[in-house]
JSON list of C-alpha atoms in Angstrom, two decimals:
[
{"chain": "A", "resi": 249, "resn": "UNK", "atom": "CA", "xyz": [75.14, 72.34, 120.70]},
{"chain": "A", "resi": 250, "resn": "UNK", "atom": "CA", "xyz": [78.46, 74.19, 120.82]},
{"chain": "A", "resi": 251, "resn": "UNK", "atom": "CA", "xyz": [81.04, 72.99, 123.37]},
{"chain": "A", "resi": 252, "resn": "UNK", "atom": "CA", "xyz": [82.26, 75.08, 126.29]},
{"chain": "A", "resi": 253, "resn": "UNK", "atom": "CA", "xyz": [85.63, 76.65, 125.54]},
{"chain": "A", "resi": 254, "resn": "UNK", "atom": "CA", "xyz": [88.64, 75.07, 127.28]},
{"chain": "A", "resi": 255, "resn": "UNK", "atom": "CA", "xyz": [91.90, 76.95, 126.75]},
{"chain": "A", "resi": 256, "resn": "UNK", "atom": "CA", "xyz": [93.91, 73.95, 127.91]},
{"chain": "A", "resi": 257, "resn": "UNK", "atom": "CA", "xyz": [92.44, 71.73, 125.18]},
{"chain": "A", "resi": 258, "resn": "UNK", "atom": "CA", "xyz": [92.68, 74.19, 122.29]},
{"chain": "A", "resi": 259, "resn": "UNK", "atom": "CA", "xyz": [95.81, 74.25, 120.09]},
{"chain": "A", "resi": 260, "resn": "UNK", "atom": "CA", "xyz": [98.06, 77.29, 120.57]},
{"chain": "A", "resi": 261, "resn": "UNK", "atom": "CA", "xyz": [97.57, 78.37, 116.95]},
{"chain": "A", "resi": 262, "resn": "UNK", "atom": "CA", "xyz": [93.80, 78.32, 117.39]},
{"chain": "A", "resi": 263, "resn": "UNK", "atom": "CA", "xyz": [94.13, 80.42, 120.56]},
{"chain": "A", "resi": 264, "resn": "UNK", "atom": "CA", "xyz": [96.34, 82.92, 118.73]},
{"chain": "A", "resi": 265, "resn": "UNK", "atom": "CA", "xyz": [93.74, 83.11, 115.96]},
{"chain": "A", "resi": 266, "resn": "UNK", "atom": "CA", "xyz": [91.02, 83.85, 118.50]},
{"chain": "A", "resi": 267, "resn": "UNK", "atom": "CA", "xyz": [93.12, 86.55, 120.19]},
{"chain": "A", "resi": 268, "resn": "UNK", "atom": "CA", "xyz": [93.93, 88.14, 116.82]},
{"chain": "A", "resi": 269, "resn": "UNK", "atom": "CA", "xyz": [90.25, 88.12, 115.91]},
{"chain": "A", "resi": 270, "resn": "UNK", "atom": "CA", "xyz": [89.41, 89.77, 119.24]},
{"chain": "A", "resi": 271, "resn": "UNK", "atom": "CA", "xyz": [91.98, 92.49, 118.58]},
{"chain": "A", "resi": 272, "resn": "UNK", "atom": "CA", "xyz": [90.60, 93.07, 115.05]},
{"chain": "A", "resi": 273, "resn": "UNK", "atom": "CA", "xyz": [87.04, 93.31, 116.39]},
{"chain": "A", "resi": 274, "resn": "UNK", "atom": "CA", "xyz": [88.10, 95.70, 119.19]},
{"chain": "A", "resi": 275, "resn": "UNK", "atom": "CA", "xyz": [89.73, 98.00, 116.65]},
{"chain": "A", "resi": 276, "resn": "UNK", "atom": "CA", "xyz": [86.92, 97.72, 114.09]},
{"chain": "A", "resi": 277, "resn": "UNK", "atom": "CA", "xyz": [84.98, 100.83, 113.11]},
{"chain": "A", "resi": 278, "resn": "UNK", "atom": "CA", "xyz": [81.82, 99.24, 114.53]},
{"chain": "A", "resi": 279, "resn": "UNK", "atom": "CA", "xyz": [83.28, 98.66, 118.00]},
{"chain": "A", "resi": 280, "resn": "UNK", "atom": "CA", "xyz": [85.11, 101.98, 118.08]},
{"chain": "A", "resi": 281, "resn": "UNK", "atom": "CA", "xyz": [81.84, 103.75, 117.20]},
{"chain": "A", "resi": 282, "resn": "UNK", "atom": "CA", "xyz": [80.23, 102.07, 120.22]},
{"chain": "A", "resi": 283, "resn": "UNK", "atom": "CA", "xyz": [83.05, 103.31, 122.46]},
{"chain": "A", "resi": 284, "resn": "UNK", "atom": "CA", "xyz": [82.88, 106.79, 120.92]},
{"chain": "A", "resi": 285, "resn": "UNK", "atom": "CA", "xyz": [79.14, 107.03, 121.57]},
{"chain": "A", "resi": 286, "resn": "UNK", "atom": "CA", "xyz": [79.75, 106.68, 125.32]},
{"chain": "A", "resi": 287, "resn": "UNK", "atom": "CA", "xyz": [82.90, 108.79, 125.44]},
{"chain": "A", "resi": 288, "resn": "UNK", "atom": "CA", "xyz": [81.28, 111.65, 123.51]},
{"chain": "A", "resi": 289, "resn": "UNK", "atom": "CA", "xyz": [78.68, 111.84, 126.28]},
{"chain": "A", "resi": 290, "resn": "UNK", "atom": "CA", "xyz": [81.29, 111.83, 129.03]},
{"chain": "A", "resi": 291, "resn": "UNK", "atom": "CA", "xyz": [80.34, 108.32, 130.11]},
{"chain": "A", "resi": 292, "resn": "UNK", "atom": "CA", "xyz": [82.64, 105.35, 130.56]},
{"chain": "A", "resi": 293, "resn": "UNK", "atom": "CA", "xyz": [82.06, 102.64, 127.99]},
{"chain": "A", "resi": 294, "resn": "UNK", "atom": "CA", "xyz": [80.28, 99.67, 129.51]},
{"chain": "A", "resi": 295, "resn": "UNK", "atom": "CA", "xyz": [82.06, 96.38, 130.02]},
{"chain": "A", "resi": 296, "resn": "UNK", "atom": "CA", "xyz": [79.33, 94.87, 127.85]},
{"chain": "A", "resi": 297, "resn": "UNK", "atom": "CA", "xyz": [81.18, 96.06, 124.72]},
{"chain": "A", "resi": 298, "resn": "UNK", "atom": "CA", "xyz": [84.22, 93.92, 125.56]},
{"chain": "A", "resi": 299, "resn": "UNK", "atom": "CA", "xyz": [82.02, 91.00, 126.55]},
{"chain": "A", "resi": 300, "resn": "UNK", "atom": "CA", "xyz": [80.13, 91.24, 123.25]},
{"chain": "A", "resi": 301, "resn": "UNK", "atom": "CA", "xyz": [83.41, 91.14, 121.33]},
{"chain": "A", "resi": 302, "resn": "UNK", "atom": "CA", "xyz": [84.72, 88.16, 123.30]},
{"chain": "A", "resi": 303, "resn": "UNK", "atom": "CA", "xyz": [81.44, 86.25, 123.02]},
{"chain": "A", "resi": 304, "resn": "UNK", "atom": "CA", "xyz": [81.49, 86.83, 119.26]},
{"chain": "A", "resi": 305, "resn": "UNK", "atom": "CA", "xyz": [85.03, 85.43, 119.07]},
{"chain": "A", "resi": 306, "resn": "UNK", "atom": "CA", "xyz": [83.93, 82.33, 120.97]},
{"chain": "A", "resi": 307, "resn": "UNK", "atom": "CA", "xyz": [80.89, 81.81, 118.72]},
{"chain": "A", "resi": 308, "resn": "UNK", "atom": "CA", "xyz": [82.94, 82.31, 115.53]},
{"chain": "A", "resi": 309, "resn": "UNK", "atom": "CA", "xyz": [85.44, 79.71, 116.78]},
{"chain": "A", "resi": 310, "resn": "UNK", "atom": "CA", "xyz": [82.61, 77.22, 117.35]},
{"chain": "A", "resi": 311, "resn": "UNK", "atom": "CA", "xyz": [82.31, 77.48, 121.12]},
{"chain": "A", "resi": 312, "resn": "UNK", "atom": "CA", "xyz": [79.40, 78.27, 123.40]},
{"chain": "A", "resi": 313, "resn": "UNK", "atom": "CA", "xyz": [79.43, 81.95, 124.36]},
{"chain": "A", "resi": 314, "resn": "UNK", "atom": "CA", "xyz": [78.65, 81.19, 128.00]},
{"chain": "A", "resi": 315, "resn": "UNK", "atom": "CA", "xyz": [80.05, 82.68, 131.19]},
{"chain": "A", "resi": 316, "resn": "UNK", "atom": "CA", "xyz": [82.01, 79.46, 131.69]},
{"chain": "A", "resi": 317, "resn": "UNK", "atom": "CA", "xyz": [83.59, 79.80, 128.23]},
{"chain": "A", "resi": 318, "resn": "UNK", "atom": "CA", "xyz": [84.40, 83.45, 128.90]},
{"chain": "A", "resi": 319, "resn": "UNK", "atom": "CA", "xyz": [86.15, 82.61, 132.16]},
{"chain": "A", "resi": 320, "resn": "UNK", "atom": "CA", "xyz": [88.29, 80.01, 130.37]},
{"chain": "A", "resi": 321, "resn": "UNK", "atom": "CA", "xyz": [88.99, 82.47, 127.54]},
{"chain": "A", "resi": 322, "resn": "UNK", "atom": "CA", "xyz": [90.24, 85.03, 130.04]},
{"chain": "A", "resi": 323, "resn": "UNK", "atom": "CA", "xyz": [92.80, 82.47, 131.26]},
{"chain": "A", "resi": 324, "resn": "UNK", "atom": "CA", "xyz": [94.54, 82.05, 127.89]},
{"chain": "A", "resi": 325, "resn": "UNK", "atom": "CA", "xyz": [97.37, 84.37, 128.91]},
{"chain": "A", "resi": 326, "resn": "UNK", "atom": "CA", "xyz": [97.84, 82.49, 132.19]},
{"chain": "A", "resi": 327, "resn": "UNK", "atom": "CA", "xyz": [98.28, 79.26, 130.22]},
{"chain": "A", "resi": 328, "resn": "UNK", "atom": "CA", "xyz": [101.16, 80.85, 128.28]},
{"chain": "A", "resi": 329, "resn": "UNK", "atom": "CA", "xyz": [102.83, 83.18, 130.82]},
{"chain": "A", "resi": 330, "resn": "UNK", "atom": "CA", "xyz": [106.18, 83.34, 129.02]},
{"chain": "A", "resi": 331, "resn": "UNK", "atom": "CA", "xyz": [104.86, 83.39, 125.45]},
{"chain": "A", "resi": 332, "resn": "UNK", "atom": "CA", "xyz": [105.50, 86.85, 124.01]},
{"chain": "A", "resi": 333, "resn": "UNK", "atom": "CA", "xyz": [103.46, 86.17, 120.89]},
{"chain": "A", "resi": 334, "resn": "UNK", "atom": "CA", "xyz": [100.35, 85.33, 122.95]},
{"chain": "A", "resi": 335, "resn": "UNK", "atom": "CA", "xyz": [100.93, 88.30, 125.24]},
{"chain": "A", "resi": 336, "resn": "UNK", "atom": "CA", "xyz": [101.51, 90.78, 122.41]},
{"chain": "A", "resi": 337, "resn": "UNK", "atom": "CA", "xyz": [98.51, 89.71, 120.33]},
{"chain": "A", "resi": 338, "resn": "UNK", "atom": "CA", "xyz": [95.92, 91.77, 122.21]},
{"chain": "A", "resi": 339, "resn": "UNK", "atom": "CA", "xyz": [96.63, 95.30, 123.46]},
{"chain": "A", "resi": 340, "resn": "UNK", "atom": "CA", "xyz": [95.20, 94.73, 126.95]},
{"chain": "A", "resi": 341, "resn": "UNK", "atom": "CA", "xyz": [97.48, 91.72, 127.41]},
{"chain": "A", "resi": 342, "resn": "UNK", "atom": "CA", "xyz": [100.52, 93.44, 125.90]},
{"chain": "A", "resi": 343, "resn": "UNK", "atom": "CA", "xyz": [100.31, 96.37, 128.30]},
{"chain": "A", "resi": 344, "resn": "UNK", "atom": "CA", "xyz": [99.12, 94.41, 131.33]},
{"chain": "A", "resi": 345, "resn": "UNK", "atom": "CA", "xyz": [101.49, 95.38, 134.11]},
{"chain": "A", "resi": 346, "resn": "UNK", "atom": "CA", "xyz": [99.65, 93.65, 136.92]},
{"chain": "A", "resi": 347, "resn": "UNK", "atom": "CA", "xyz": [101.94, 92.02, 139.40]},
{"chain": "A", "resi": 348, "resn": "UNK", "atom": "CA", "xyz": [101.95, 91.39, 143.12]},
{"chain": "A", "resi": 349, "resn": "UNK", "atom": "CA", "xyz": [102.65, 94.82, 144.54]},
{"chain": "A", "resi": 350, "resn": "UNK", "atom": "CA", "xyz": [102.56, 93.98, 148.23]},
{"chain": "A", "resi": 351, "resn": "UNK", "atom": "CA", "xyz": [104.24, 96.93, 149.90]},
{"chain": "A", "resi": 352, "resn": "UNK", "atom": "CA", "xyz": [104.80, 98.17, 153.42]},
{"chain": "A", "resi": 353, "resn": "UNK", "atom": "CA", "xyz": [103.77, 101.65, 154.51]},
{"chain": "A", "resi": 354, "resn": "UNK", "atom": "CA", "xyz": [106.55, 104.06, 153.60]},
{"chain": "A", "resi": 355, "resn": "UNK", "atom": "CA", "xyz": [108.13, 101.73, 151.05]},
{"chain": "A", "resi": 356, "resn": "UNK", "atom": "CA", "xyz": [108.82, 103.24, 147.64]},
{"chain": "A", "resi": 357, "resn": "UNK", "atom": "CA", "xyz": [106.29, 102.47, 144.94]},
{"chain": "A", "resi": 358, "resn": "UNK", "atom": "CA", "xyz": [107.50, 100.81, 141.75]},
{"chain": "A", "resi": 359, "resn": "UNK", "atom": "CA", "xyz": [107.50, 103.03, 138.67]},
{"chain": "A", "resi": 360, "resn": "UNK", "atom": "CA", "xyz": [105.05, 101.09, 136.51]},
{"chain": "A", "resi": 361, "resn": "UNK", "atom": "CA", "xyz": [104.76, 102.11, 132.86]},
{"chain": "A", "resi": 362, "resn": "UNK", "atom": "CA", "xyz": [101.74, 104.00, 131.60]},
{"chain": "A", "resi": 363, "resn": "UNK", "atom": "CA", "xyz": [100.82, 103.90, 127.93]},
{"chain": "A", "resi": 364, "resn": "UNK", "atom": "CA", "xyz": [99.26, 107.05, 126.52]},
{"chain": "A", "resi": 365, "resn": "UNK", "atom": "CA", "xyz": [97.14, 106.20, 123.48]},
{"chain": "A", "resi": 366, "resn": "UNK", "atom": "CA", "xyz": [96.54, 109.12, 121.17]},
{"chain": "A", "resi": 367, "resn": "UNK", "atom": "CA", "xyz": [96.65, 110.18, 117.53]},
{"chain": "A", "resi": 368, "resn": "UNK", "atom": "CA", "xyz": [100.44, 110.66, 117.72]},
{"chain": "A", "resi": 369, "resn": "UNK", "atom": "CA", "xyz": [100.97, 106.98, 118.46]},
{"chain": "A", "resi": 370, "resn": "UNK", "atom": "CA", "xyz": [101.48, 105.09, 121.69]},
{"chain": "A", "resi": 371, "resn": "UNK", "atom": "CA", "xyz": [103.83, 106.75, 124.19]},
{"chain": "A", "resi": 372, "resn": "UNK", "atom": "CA", "xyz": [105.06, 105.02, 127.32]},
{"chain": "A", "resi": 373, "resn": "UNK", "atom": "CA", "xyz": [106.32, 106.73, 130.47]},
{"chain": "A", "resi": 374, "resn": "UNK", "atom": "CA", "xyz": [106.72, 105.98, 134.16]},
{"chain": "A", "resi": 375, "resn": "UNK", "atom": "CA", "xyz": [103.86, 107.25, 136.29]},
{"chain": "A", "resi": 376, "resn": "UNK", "atom": "CA", "xyz": [106.23, 108.47, 139.00]},
{"chain": "A", "resi": 377, "resn": "UNK", "atom": "CA", "xyz": [107.35, 111.16, 136.54]},
{"chain": "A", "resi": 378, "resn": "UNK", "atom": "CA", "xyz": [103.98, 112.79, 137.35]},
{"chain": "A", "resi": 379, "resn": "UNK", "atom": "CA", "xyz": [104.81, 113.07, 141.07]},
{"chain": "A", "resi": 380, "resn": "UNK", "atom": "CA", "xyz": [105.60, 116.44, 142.67]},
{"chain": "A", "resi": 381, "resn": "UNK", "atom": "CA", "xyz": [107.38, 116.91, 146.01]},
{"chain": "A", "resi": 382, "resn": "UNK", "atom": "CA", "xyz": [105.04, 117.49, 148.94]},
{"chain": "A", "resi": 383, "resn": "UNK", "atom": "CA", "xyz": [101.91, 116.41, 147.02]},
{"chain": "A", "resi": 384, "resn": "UNK", "atom": "CA", "xyz": [100.32, 112.97, 147.00]},
{"chain": "A", "resi": 385, "resn": "UNK", "atom": "CA", "xyz": [100.10, 111.29, 143.62]},
{"chain": "A", "resi": 386, "resn": "UNK", "atom": "CA", "xyz": [96.67, 109.81, 143.00]},
{"chain": "A", "resi": 387, "resn": "UNK", "atom": "CA", "xyz": [96.04, 107.77, 139.88]},
{"chain": "A", "resi": 388, "resn": "UNK", "atom": "CA", "xyz": [92.57, 106.80, 138.80]},
{"chain": "A", "resi": 389, "resn": "UNK", "atom": "CA", "xyz": [93.00, 104.16, 136.12]},
{"chain": "A", "resi": 390, "resn": "UNK", "atom": "CA", "xyz": [90.72, 102.21, 133.88]},
{"chain": "A", "resi": 391, "resn": "UNK", "atom": "CA", "xyz": [90.51, 100.55, 130.53]},
{"chain": "A", "resi": 392, "resn": "UNK", "atom": "CA", "xyz": [90.39, 102.30, 127.17]},
{"chain": "A", "resi": 393, "resn": "UNK", "atom": "CA", "xyz": [89.96, 100.19, 124.08]}
]
């Protein structure tokens, strides 16, 4: 029986290998075709695609592909908060801009970067550049892999 994944017990190099494998699977023709199928029908891709990829990574690395293993896998970045190589290995970690944004009413919003992924390459810009005087700026965001 395969062991439950524990990010704290796995060597850093093994974790990097798992993250690189996840990135390769996410960008594979097979996974992209799954995303495209949903997007071509105007539907958001289900979270199940990402979970399938991550469960496959866990299985290939010899771990149980359980919910408990997944939750530990999701904490890899937290175990290496200042490690640029870990952060930059997977696109969703590299461009993760989540931070505590506790603000008071009327306080200026921070200008967080937005990454536009298209055929011309990744472009980054501040979302406040989209604001127009006298009009509220509403951003509906999600994940695109």
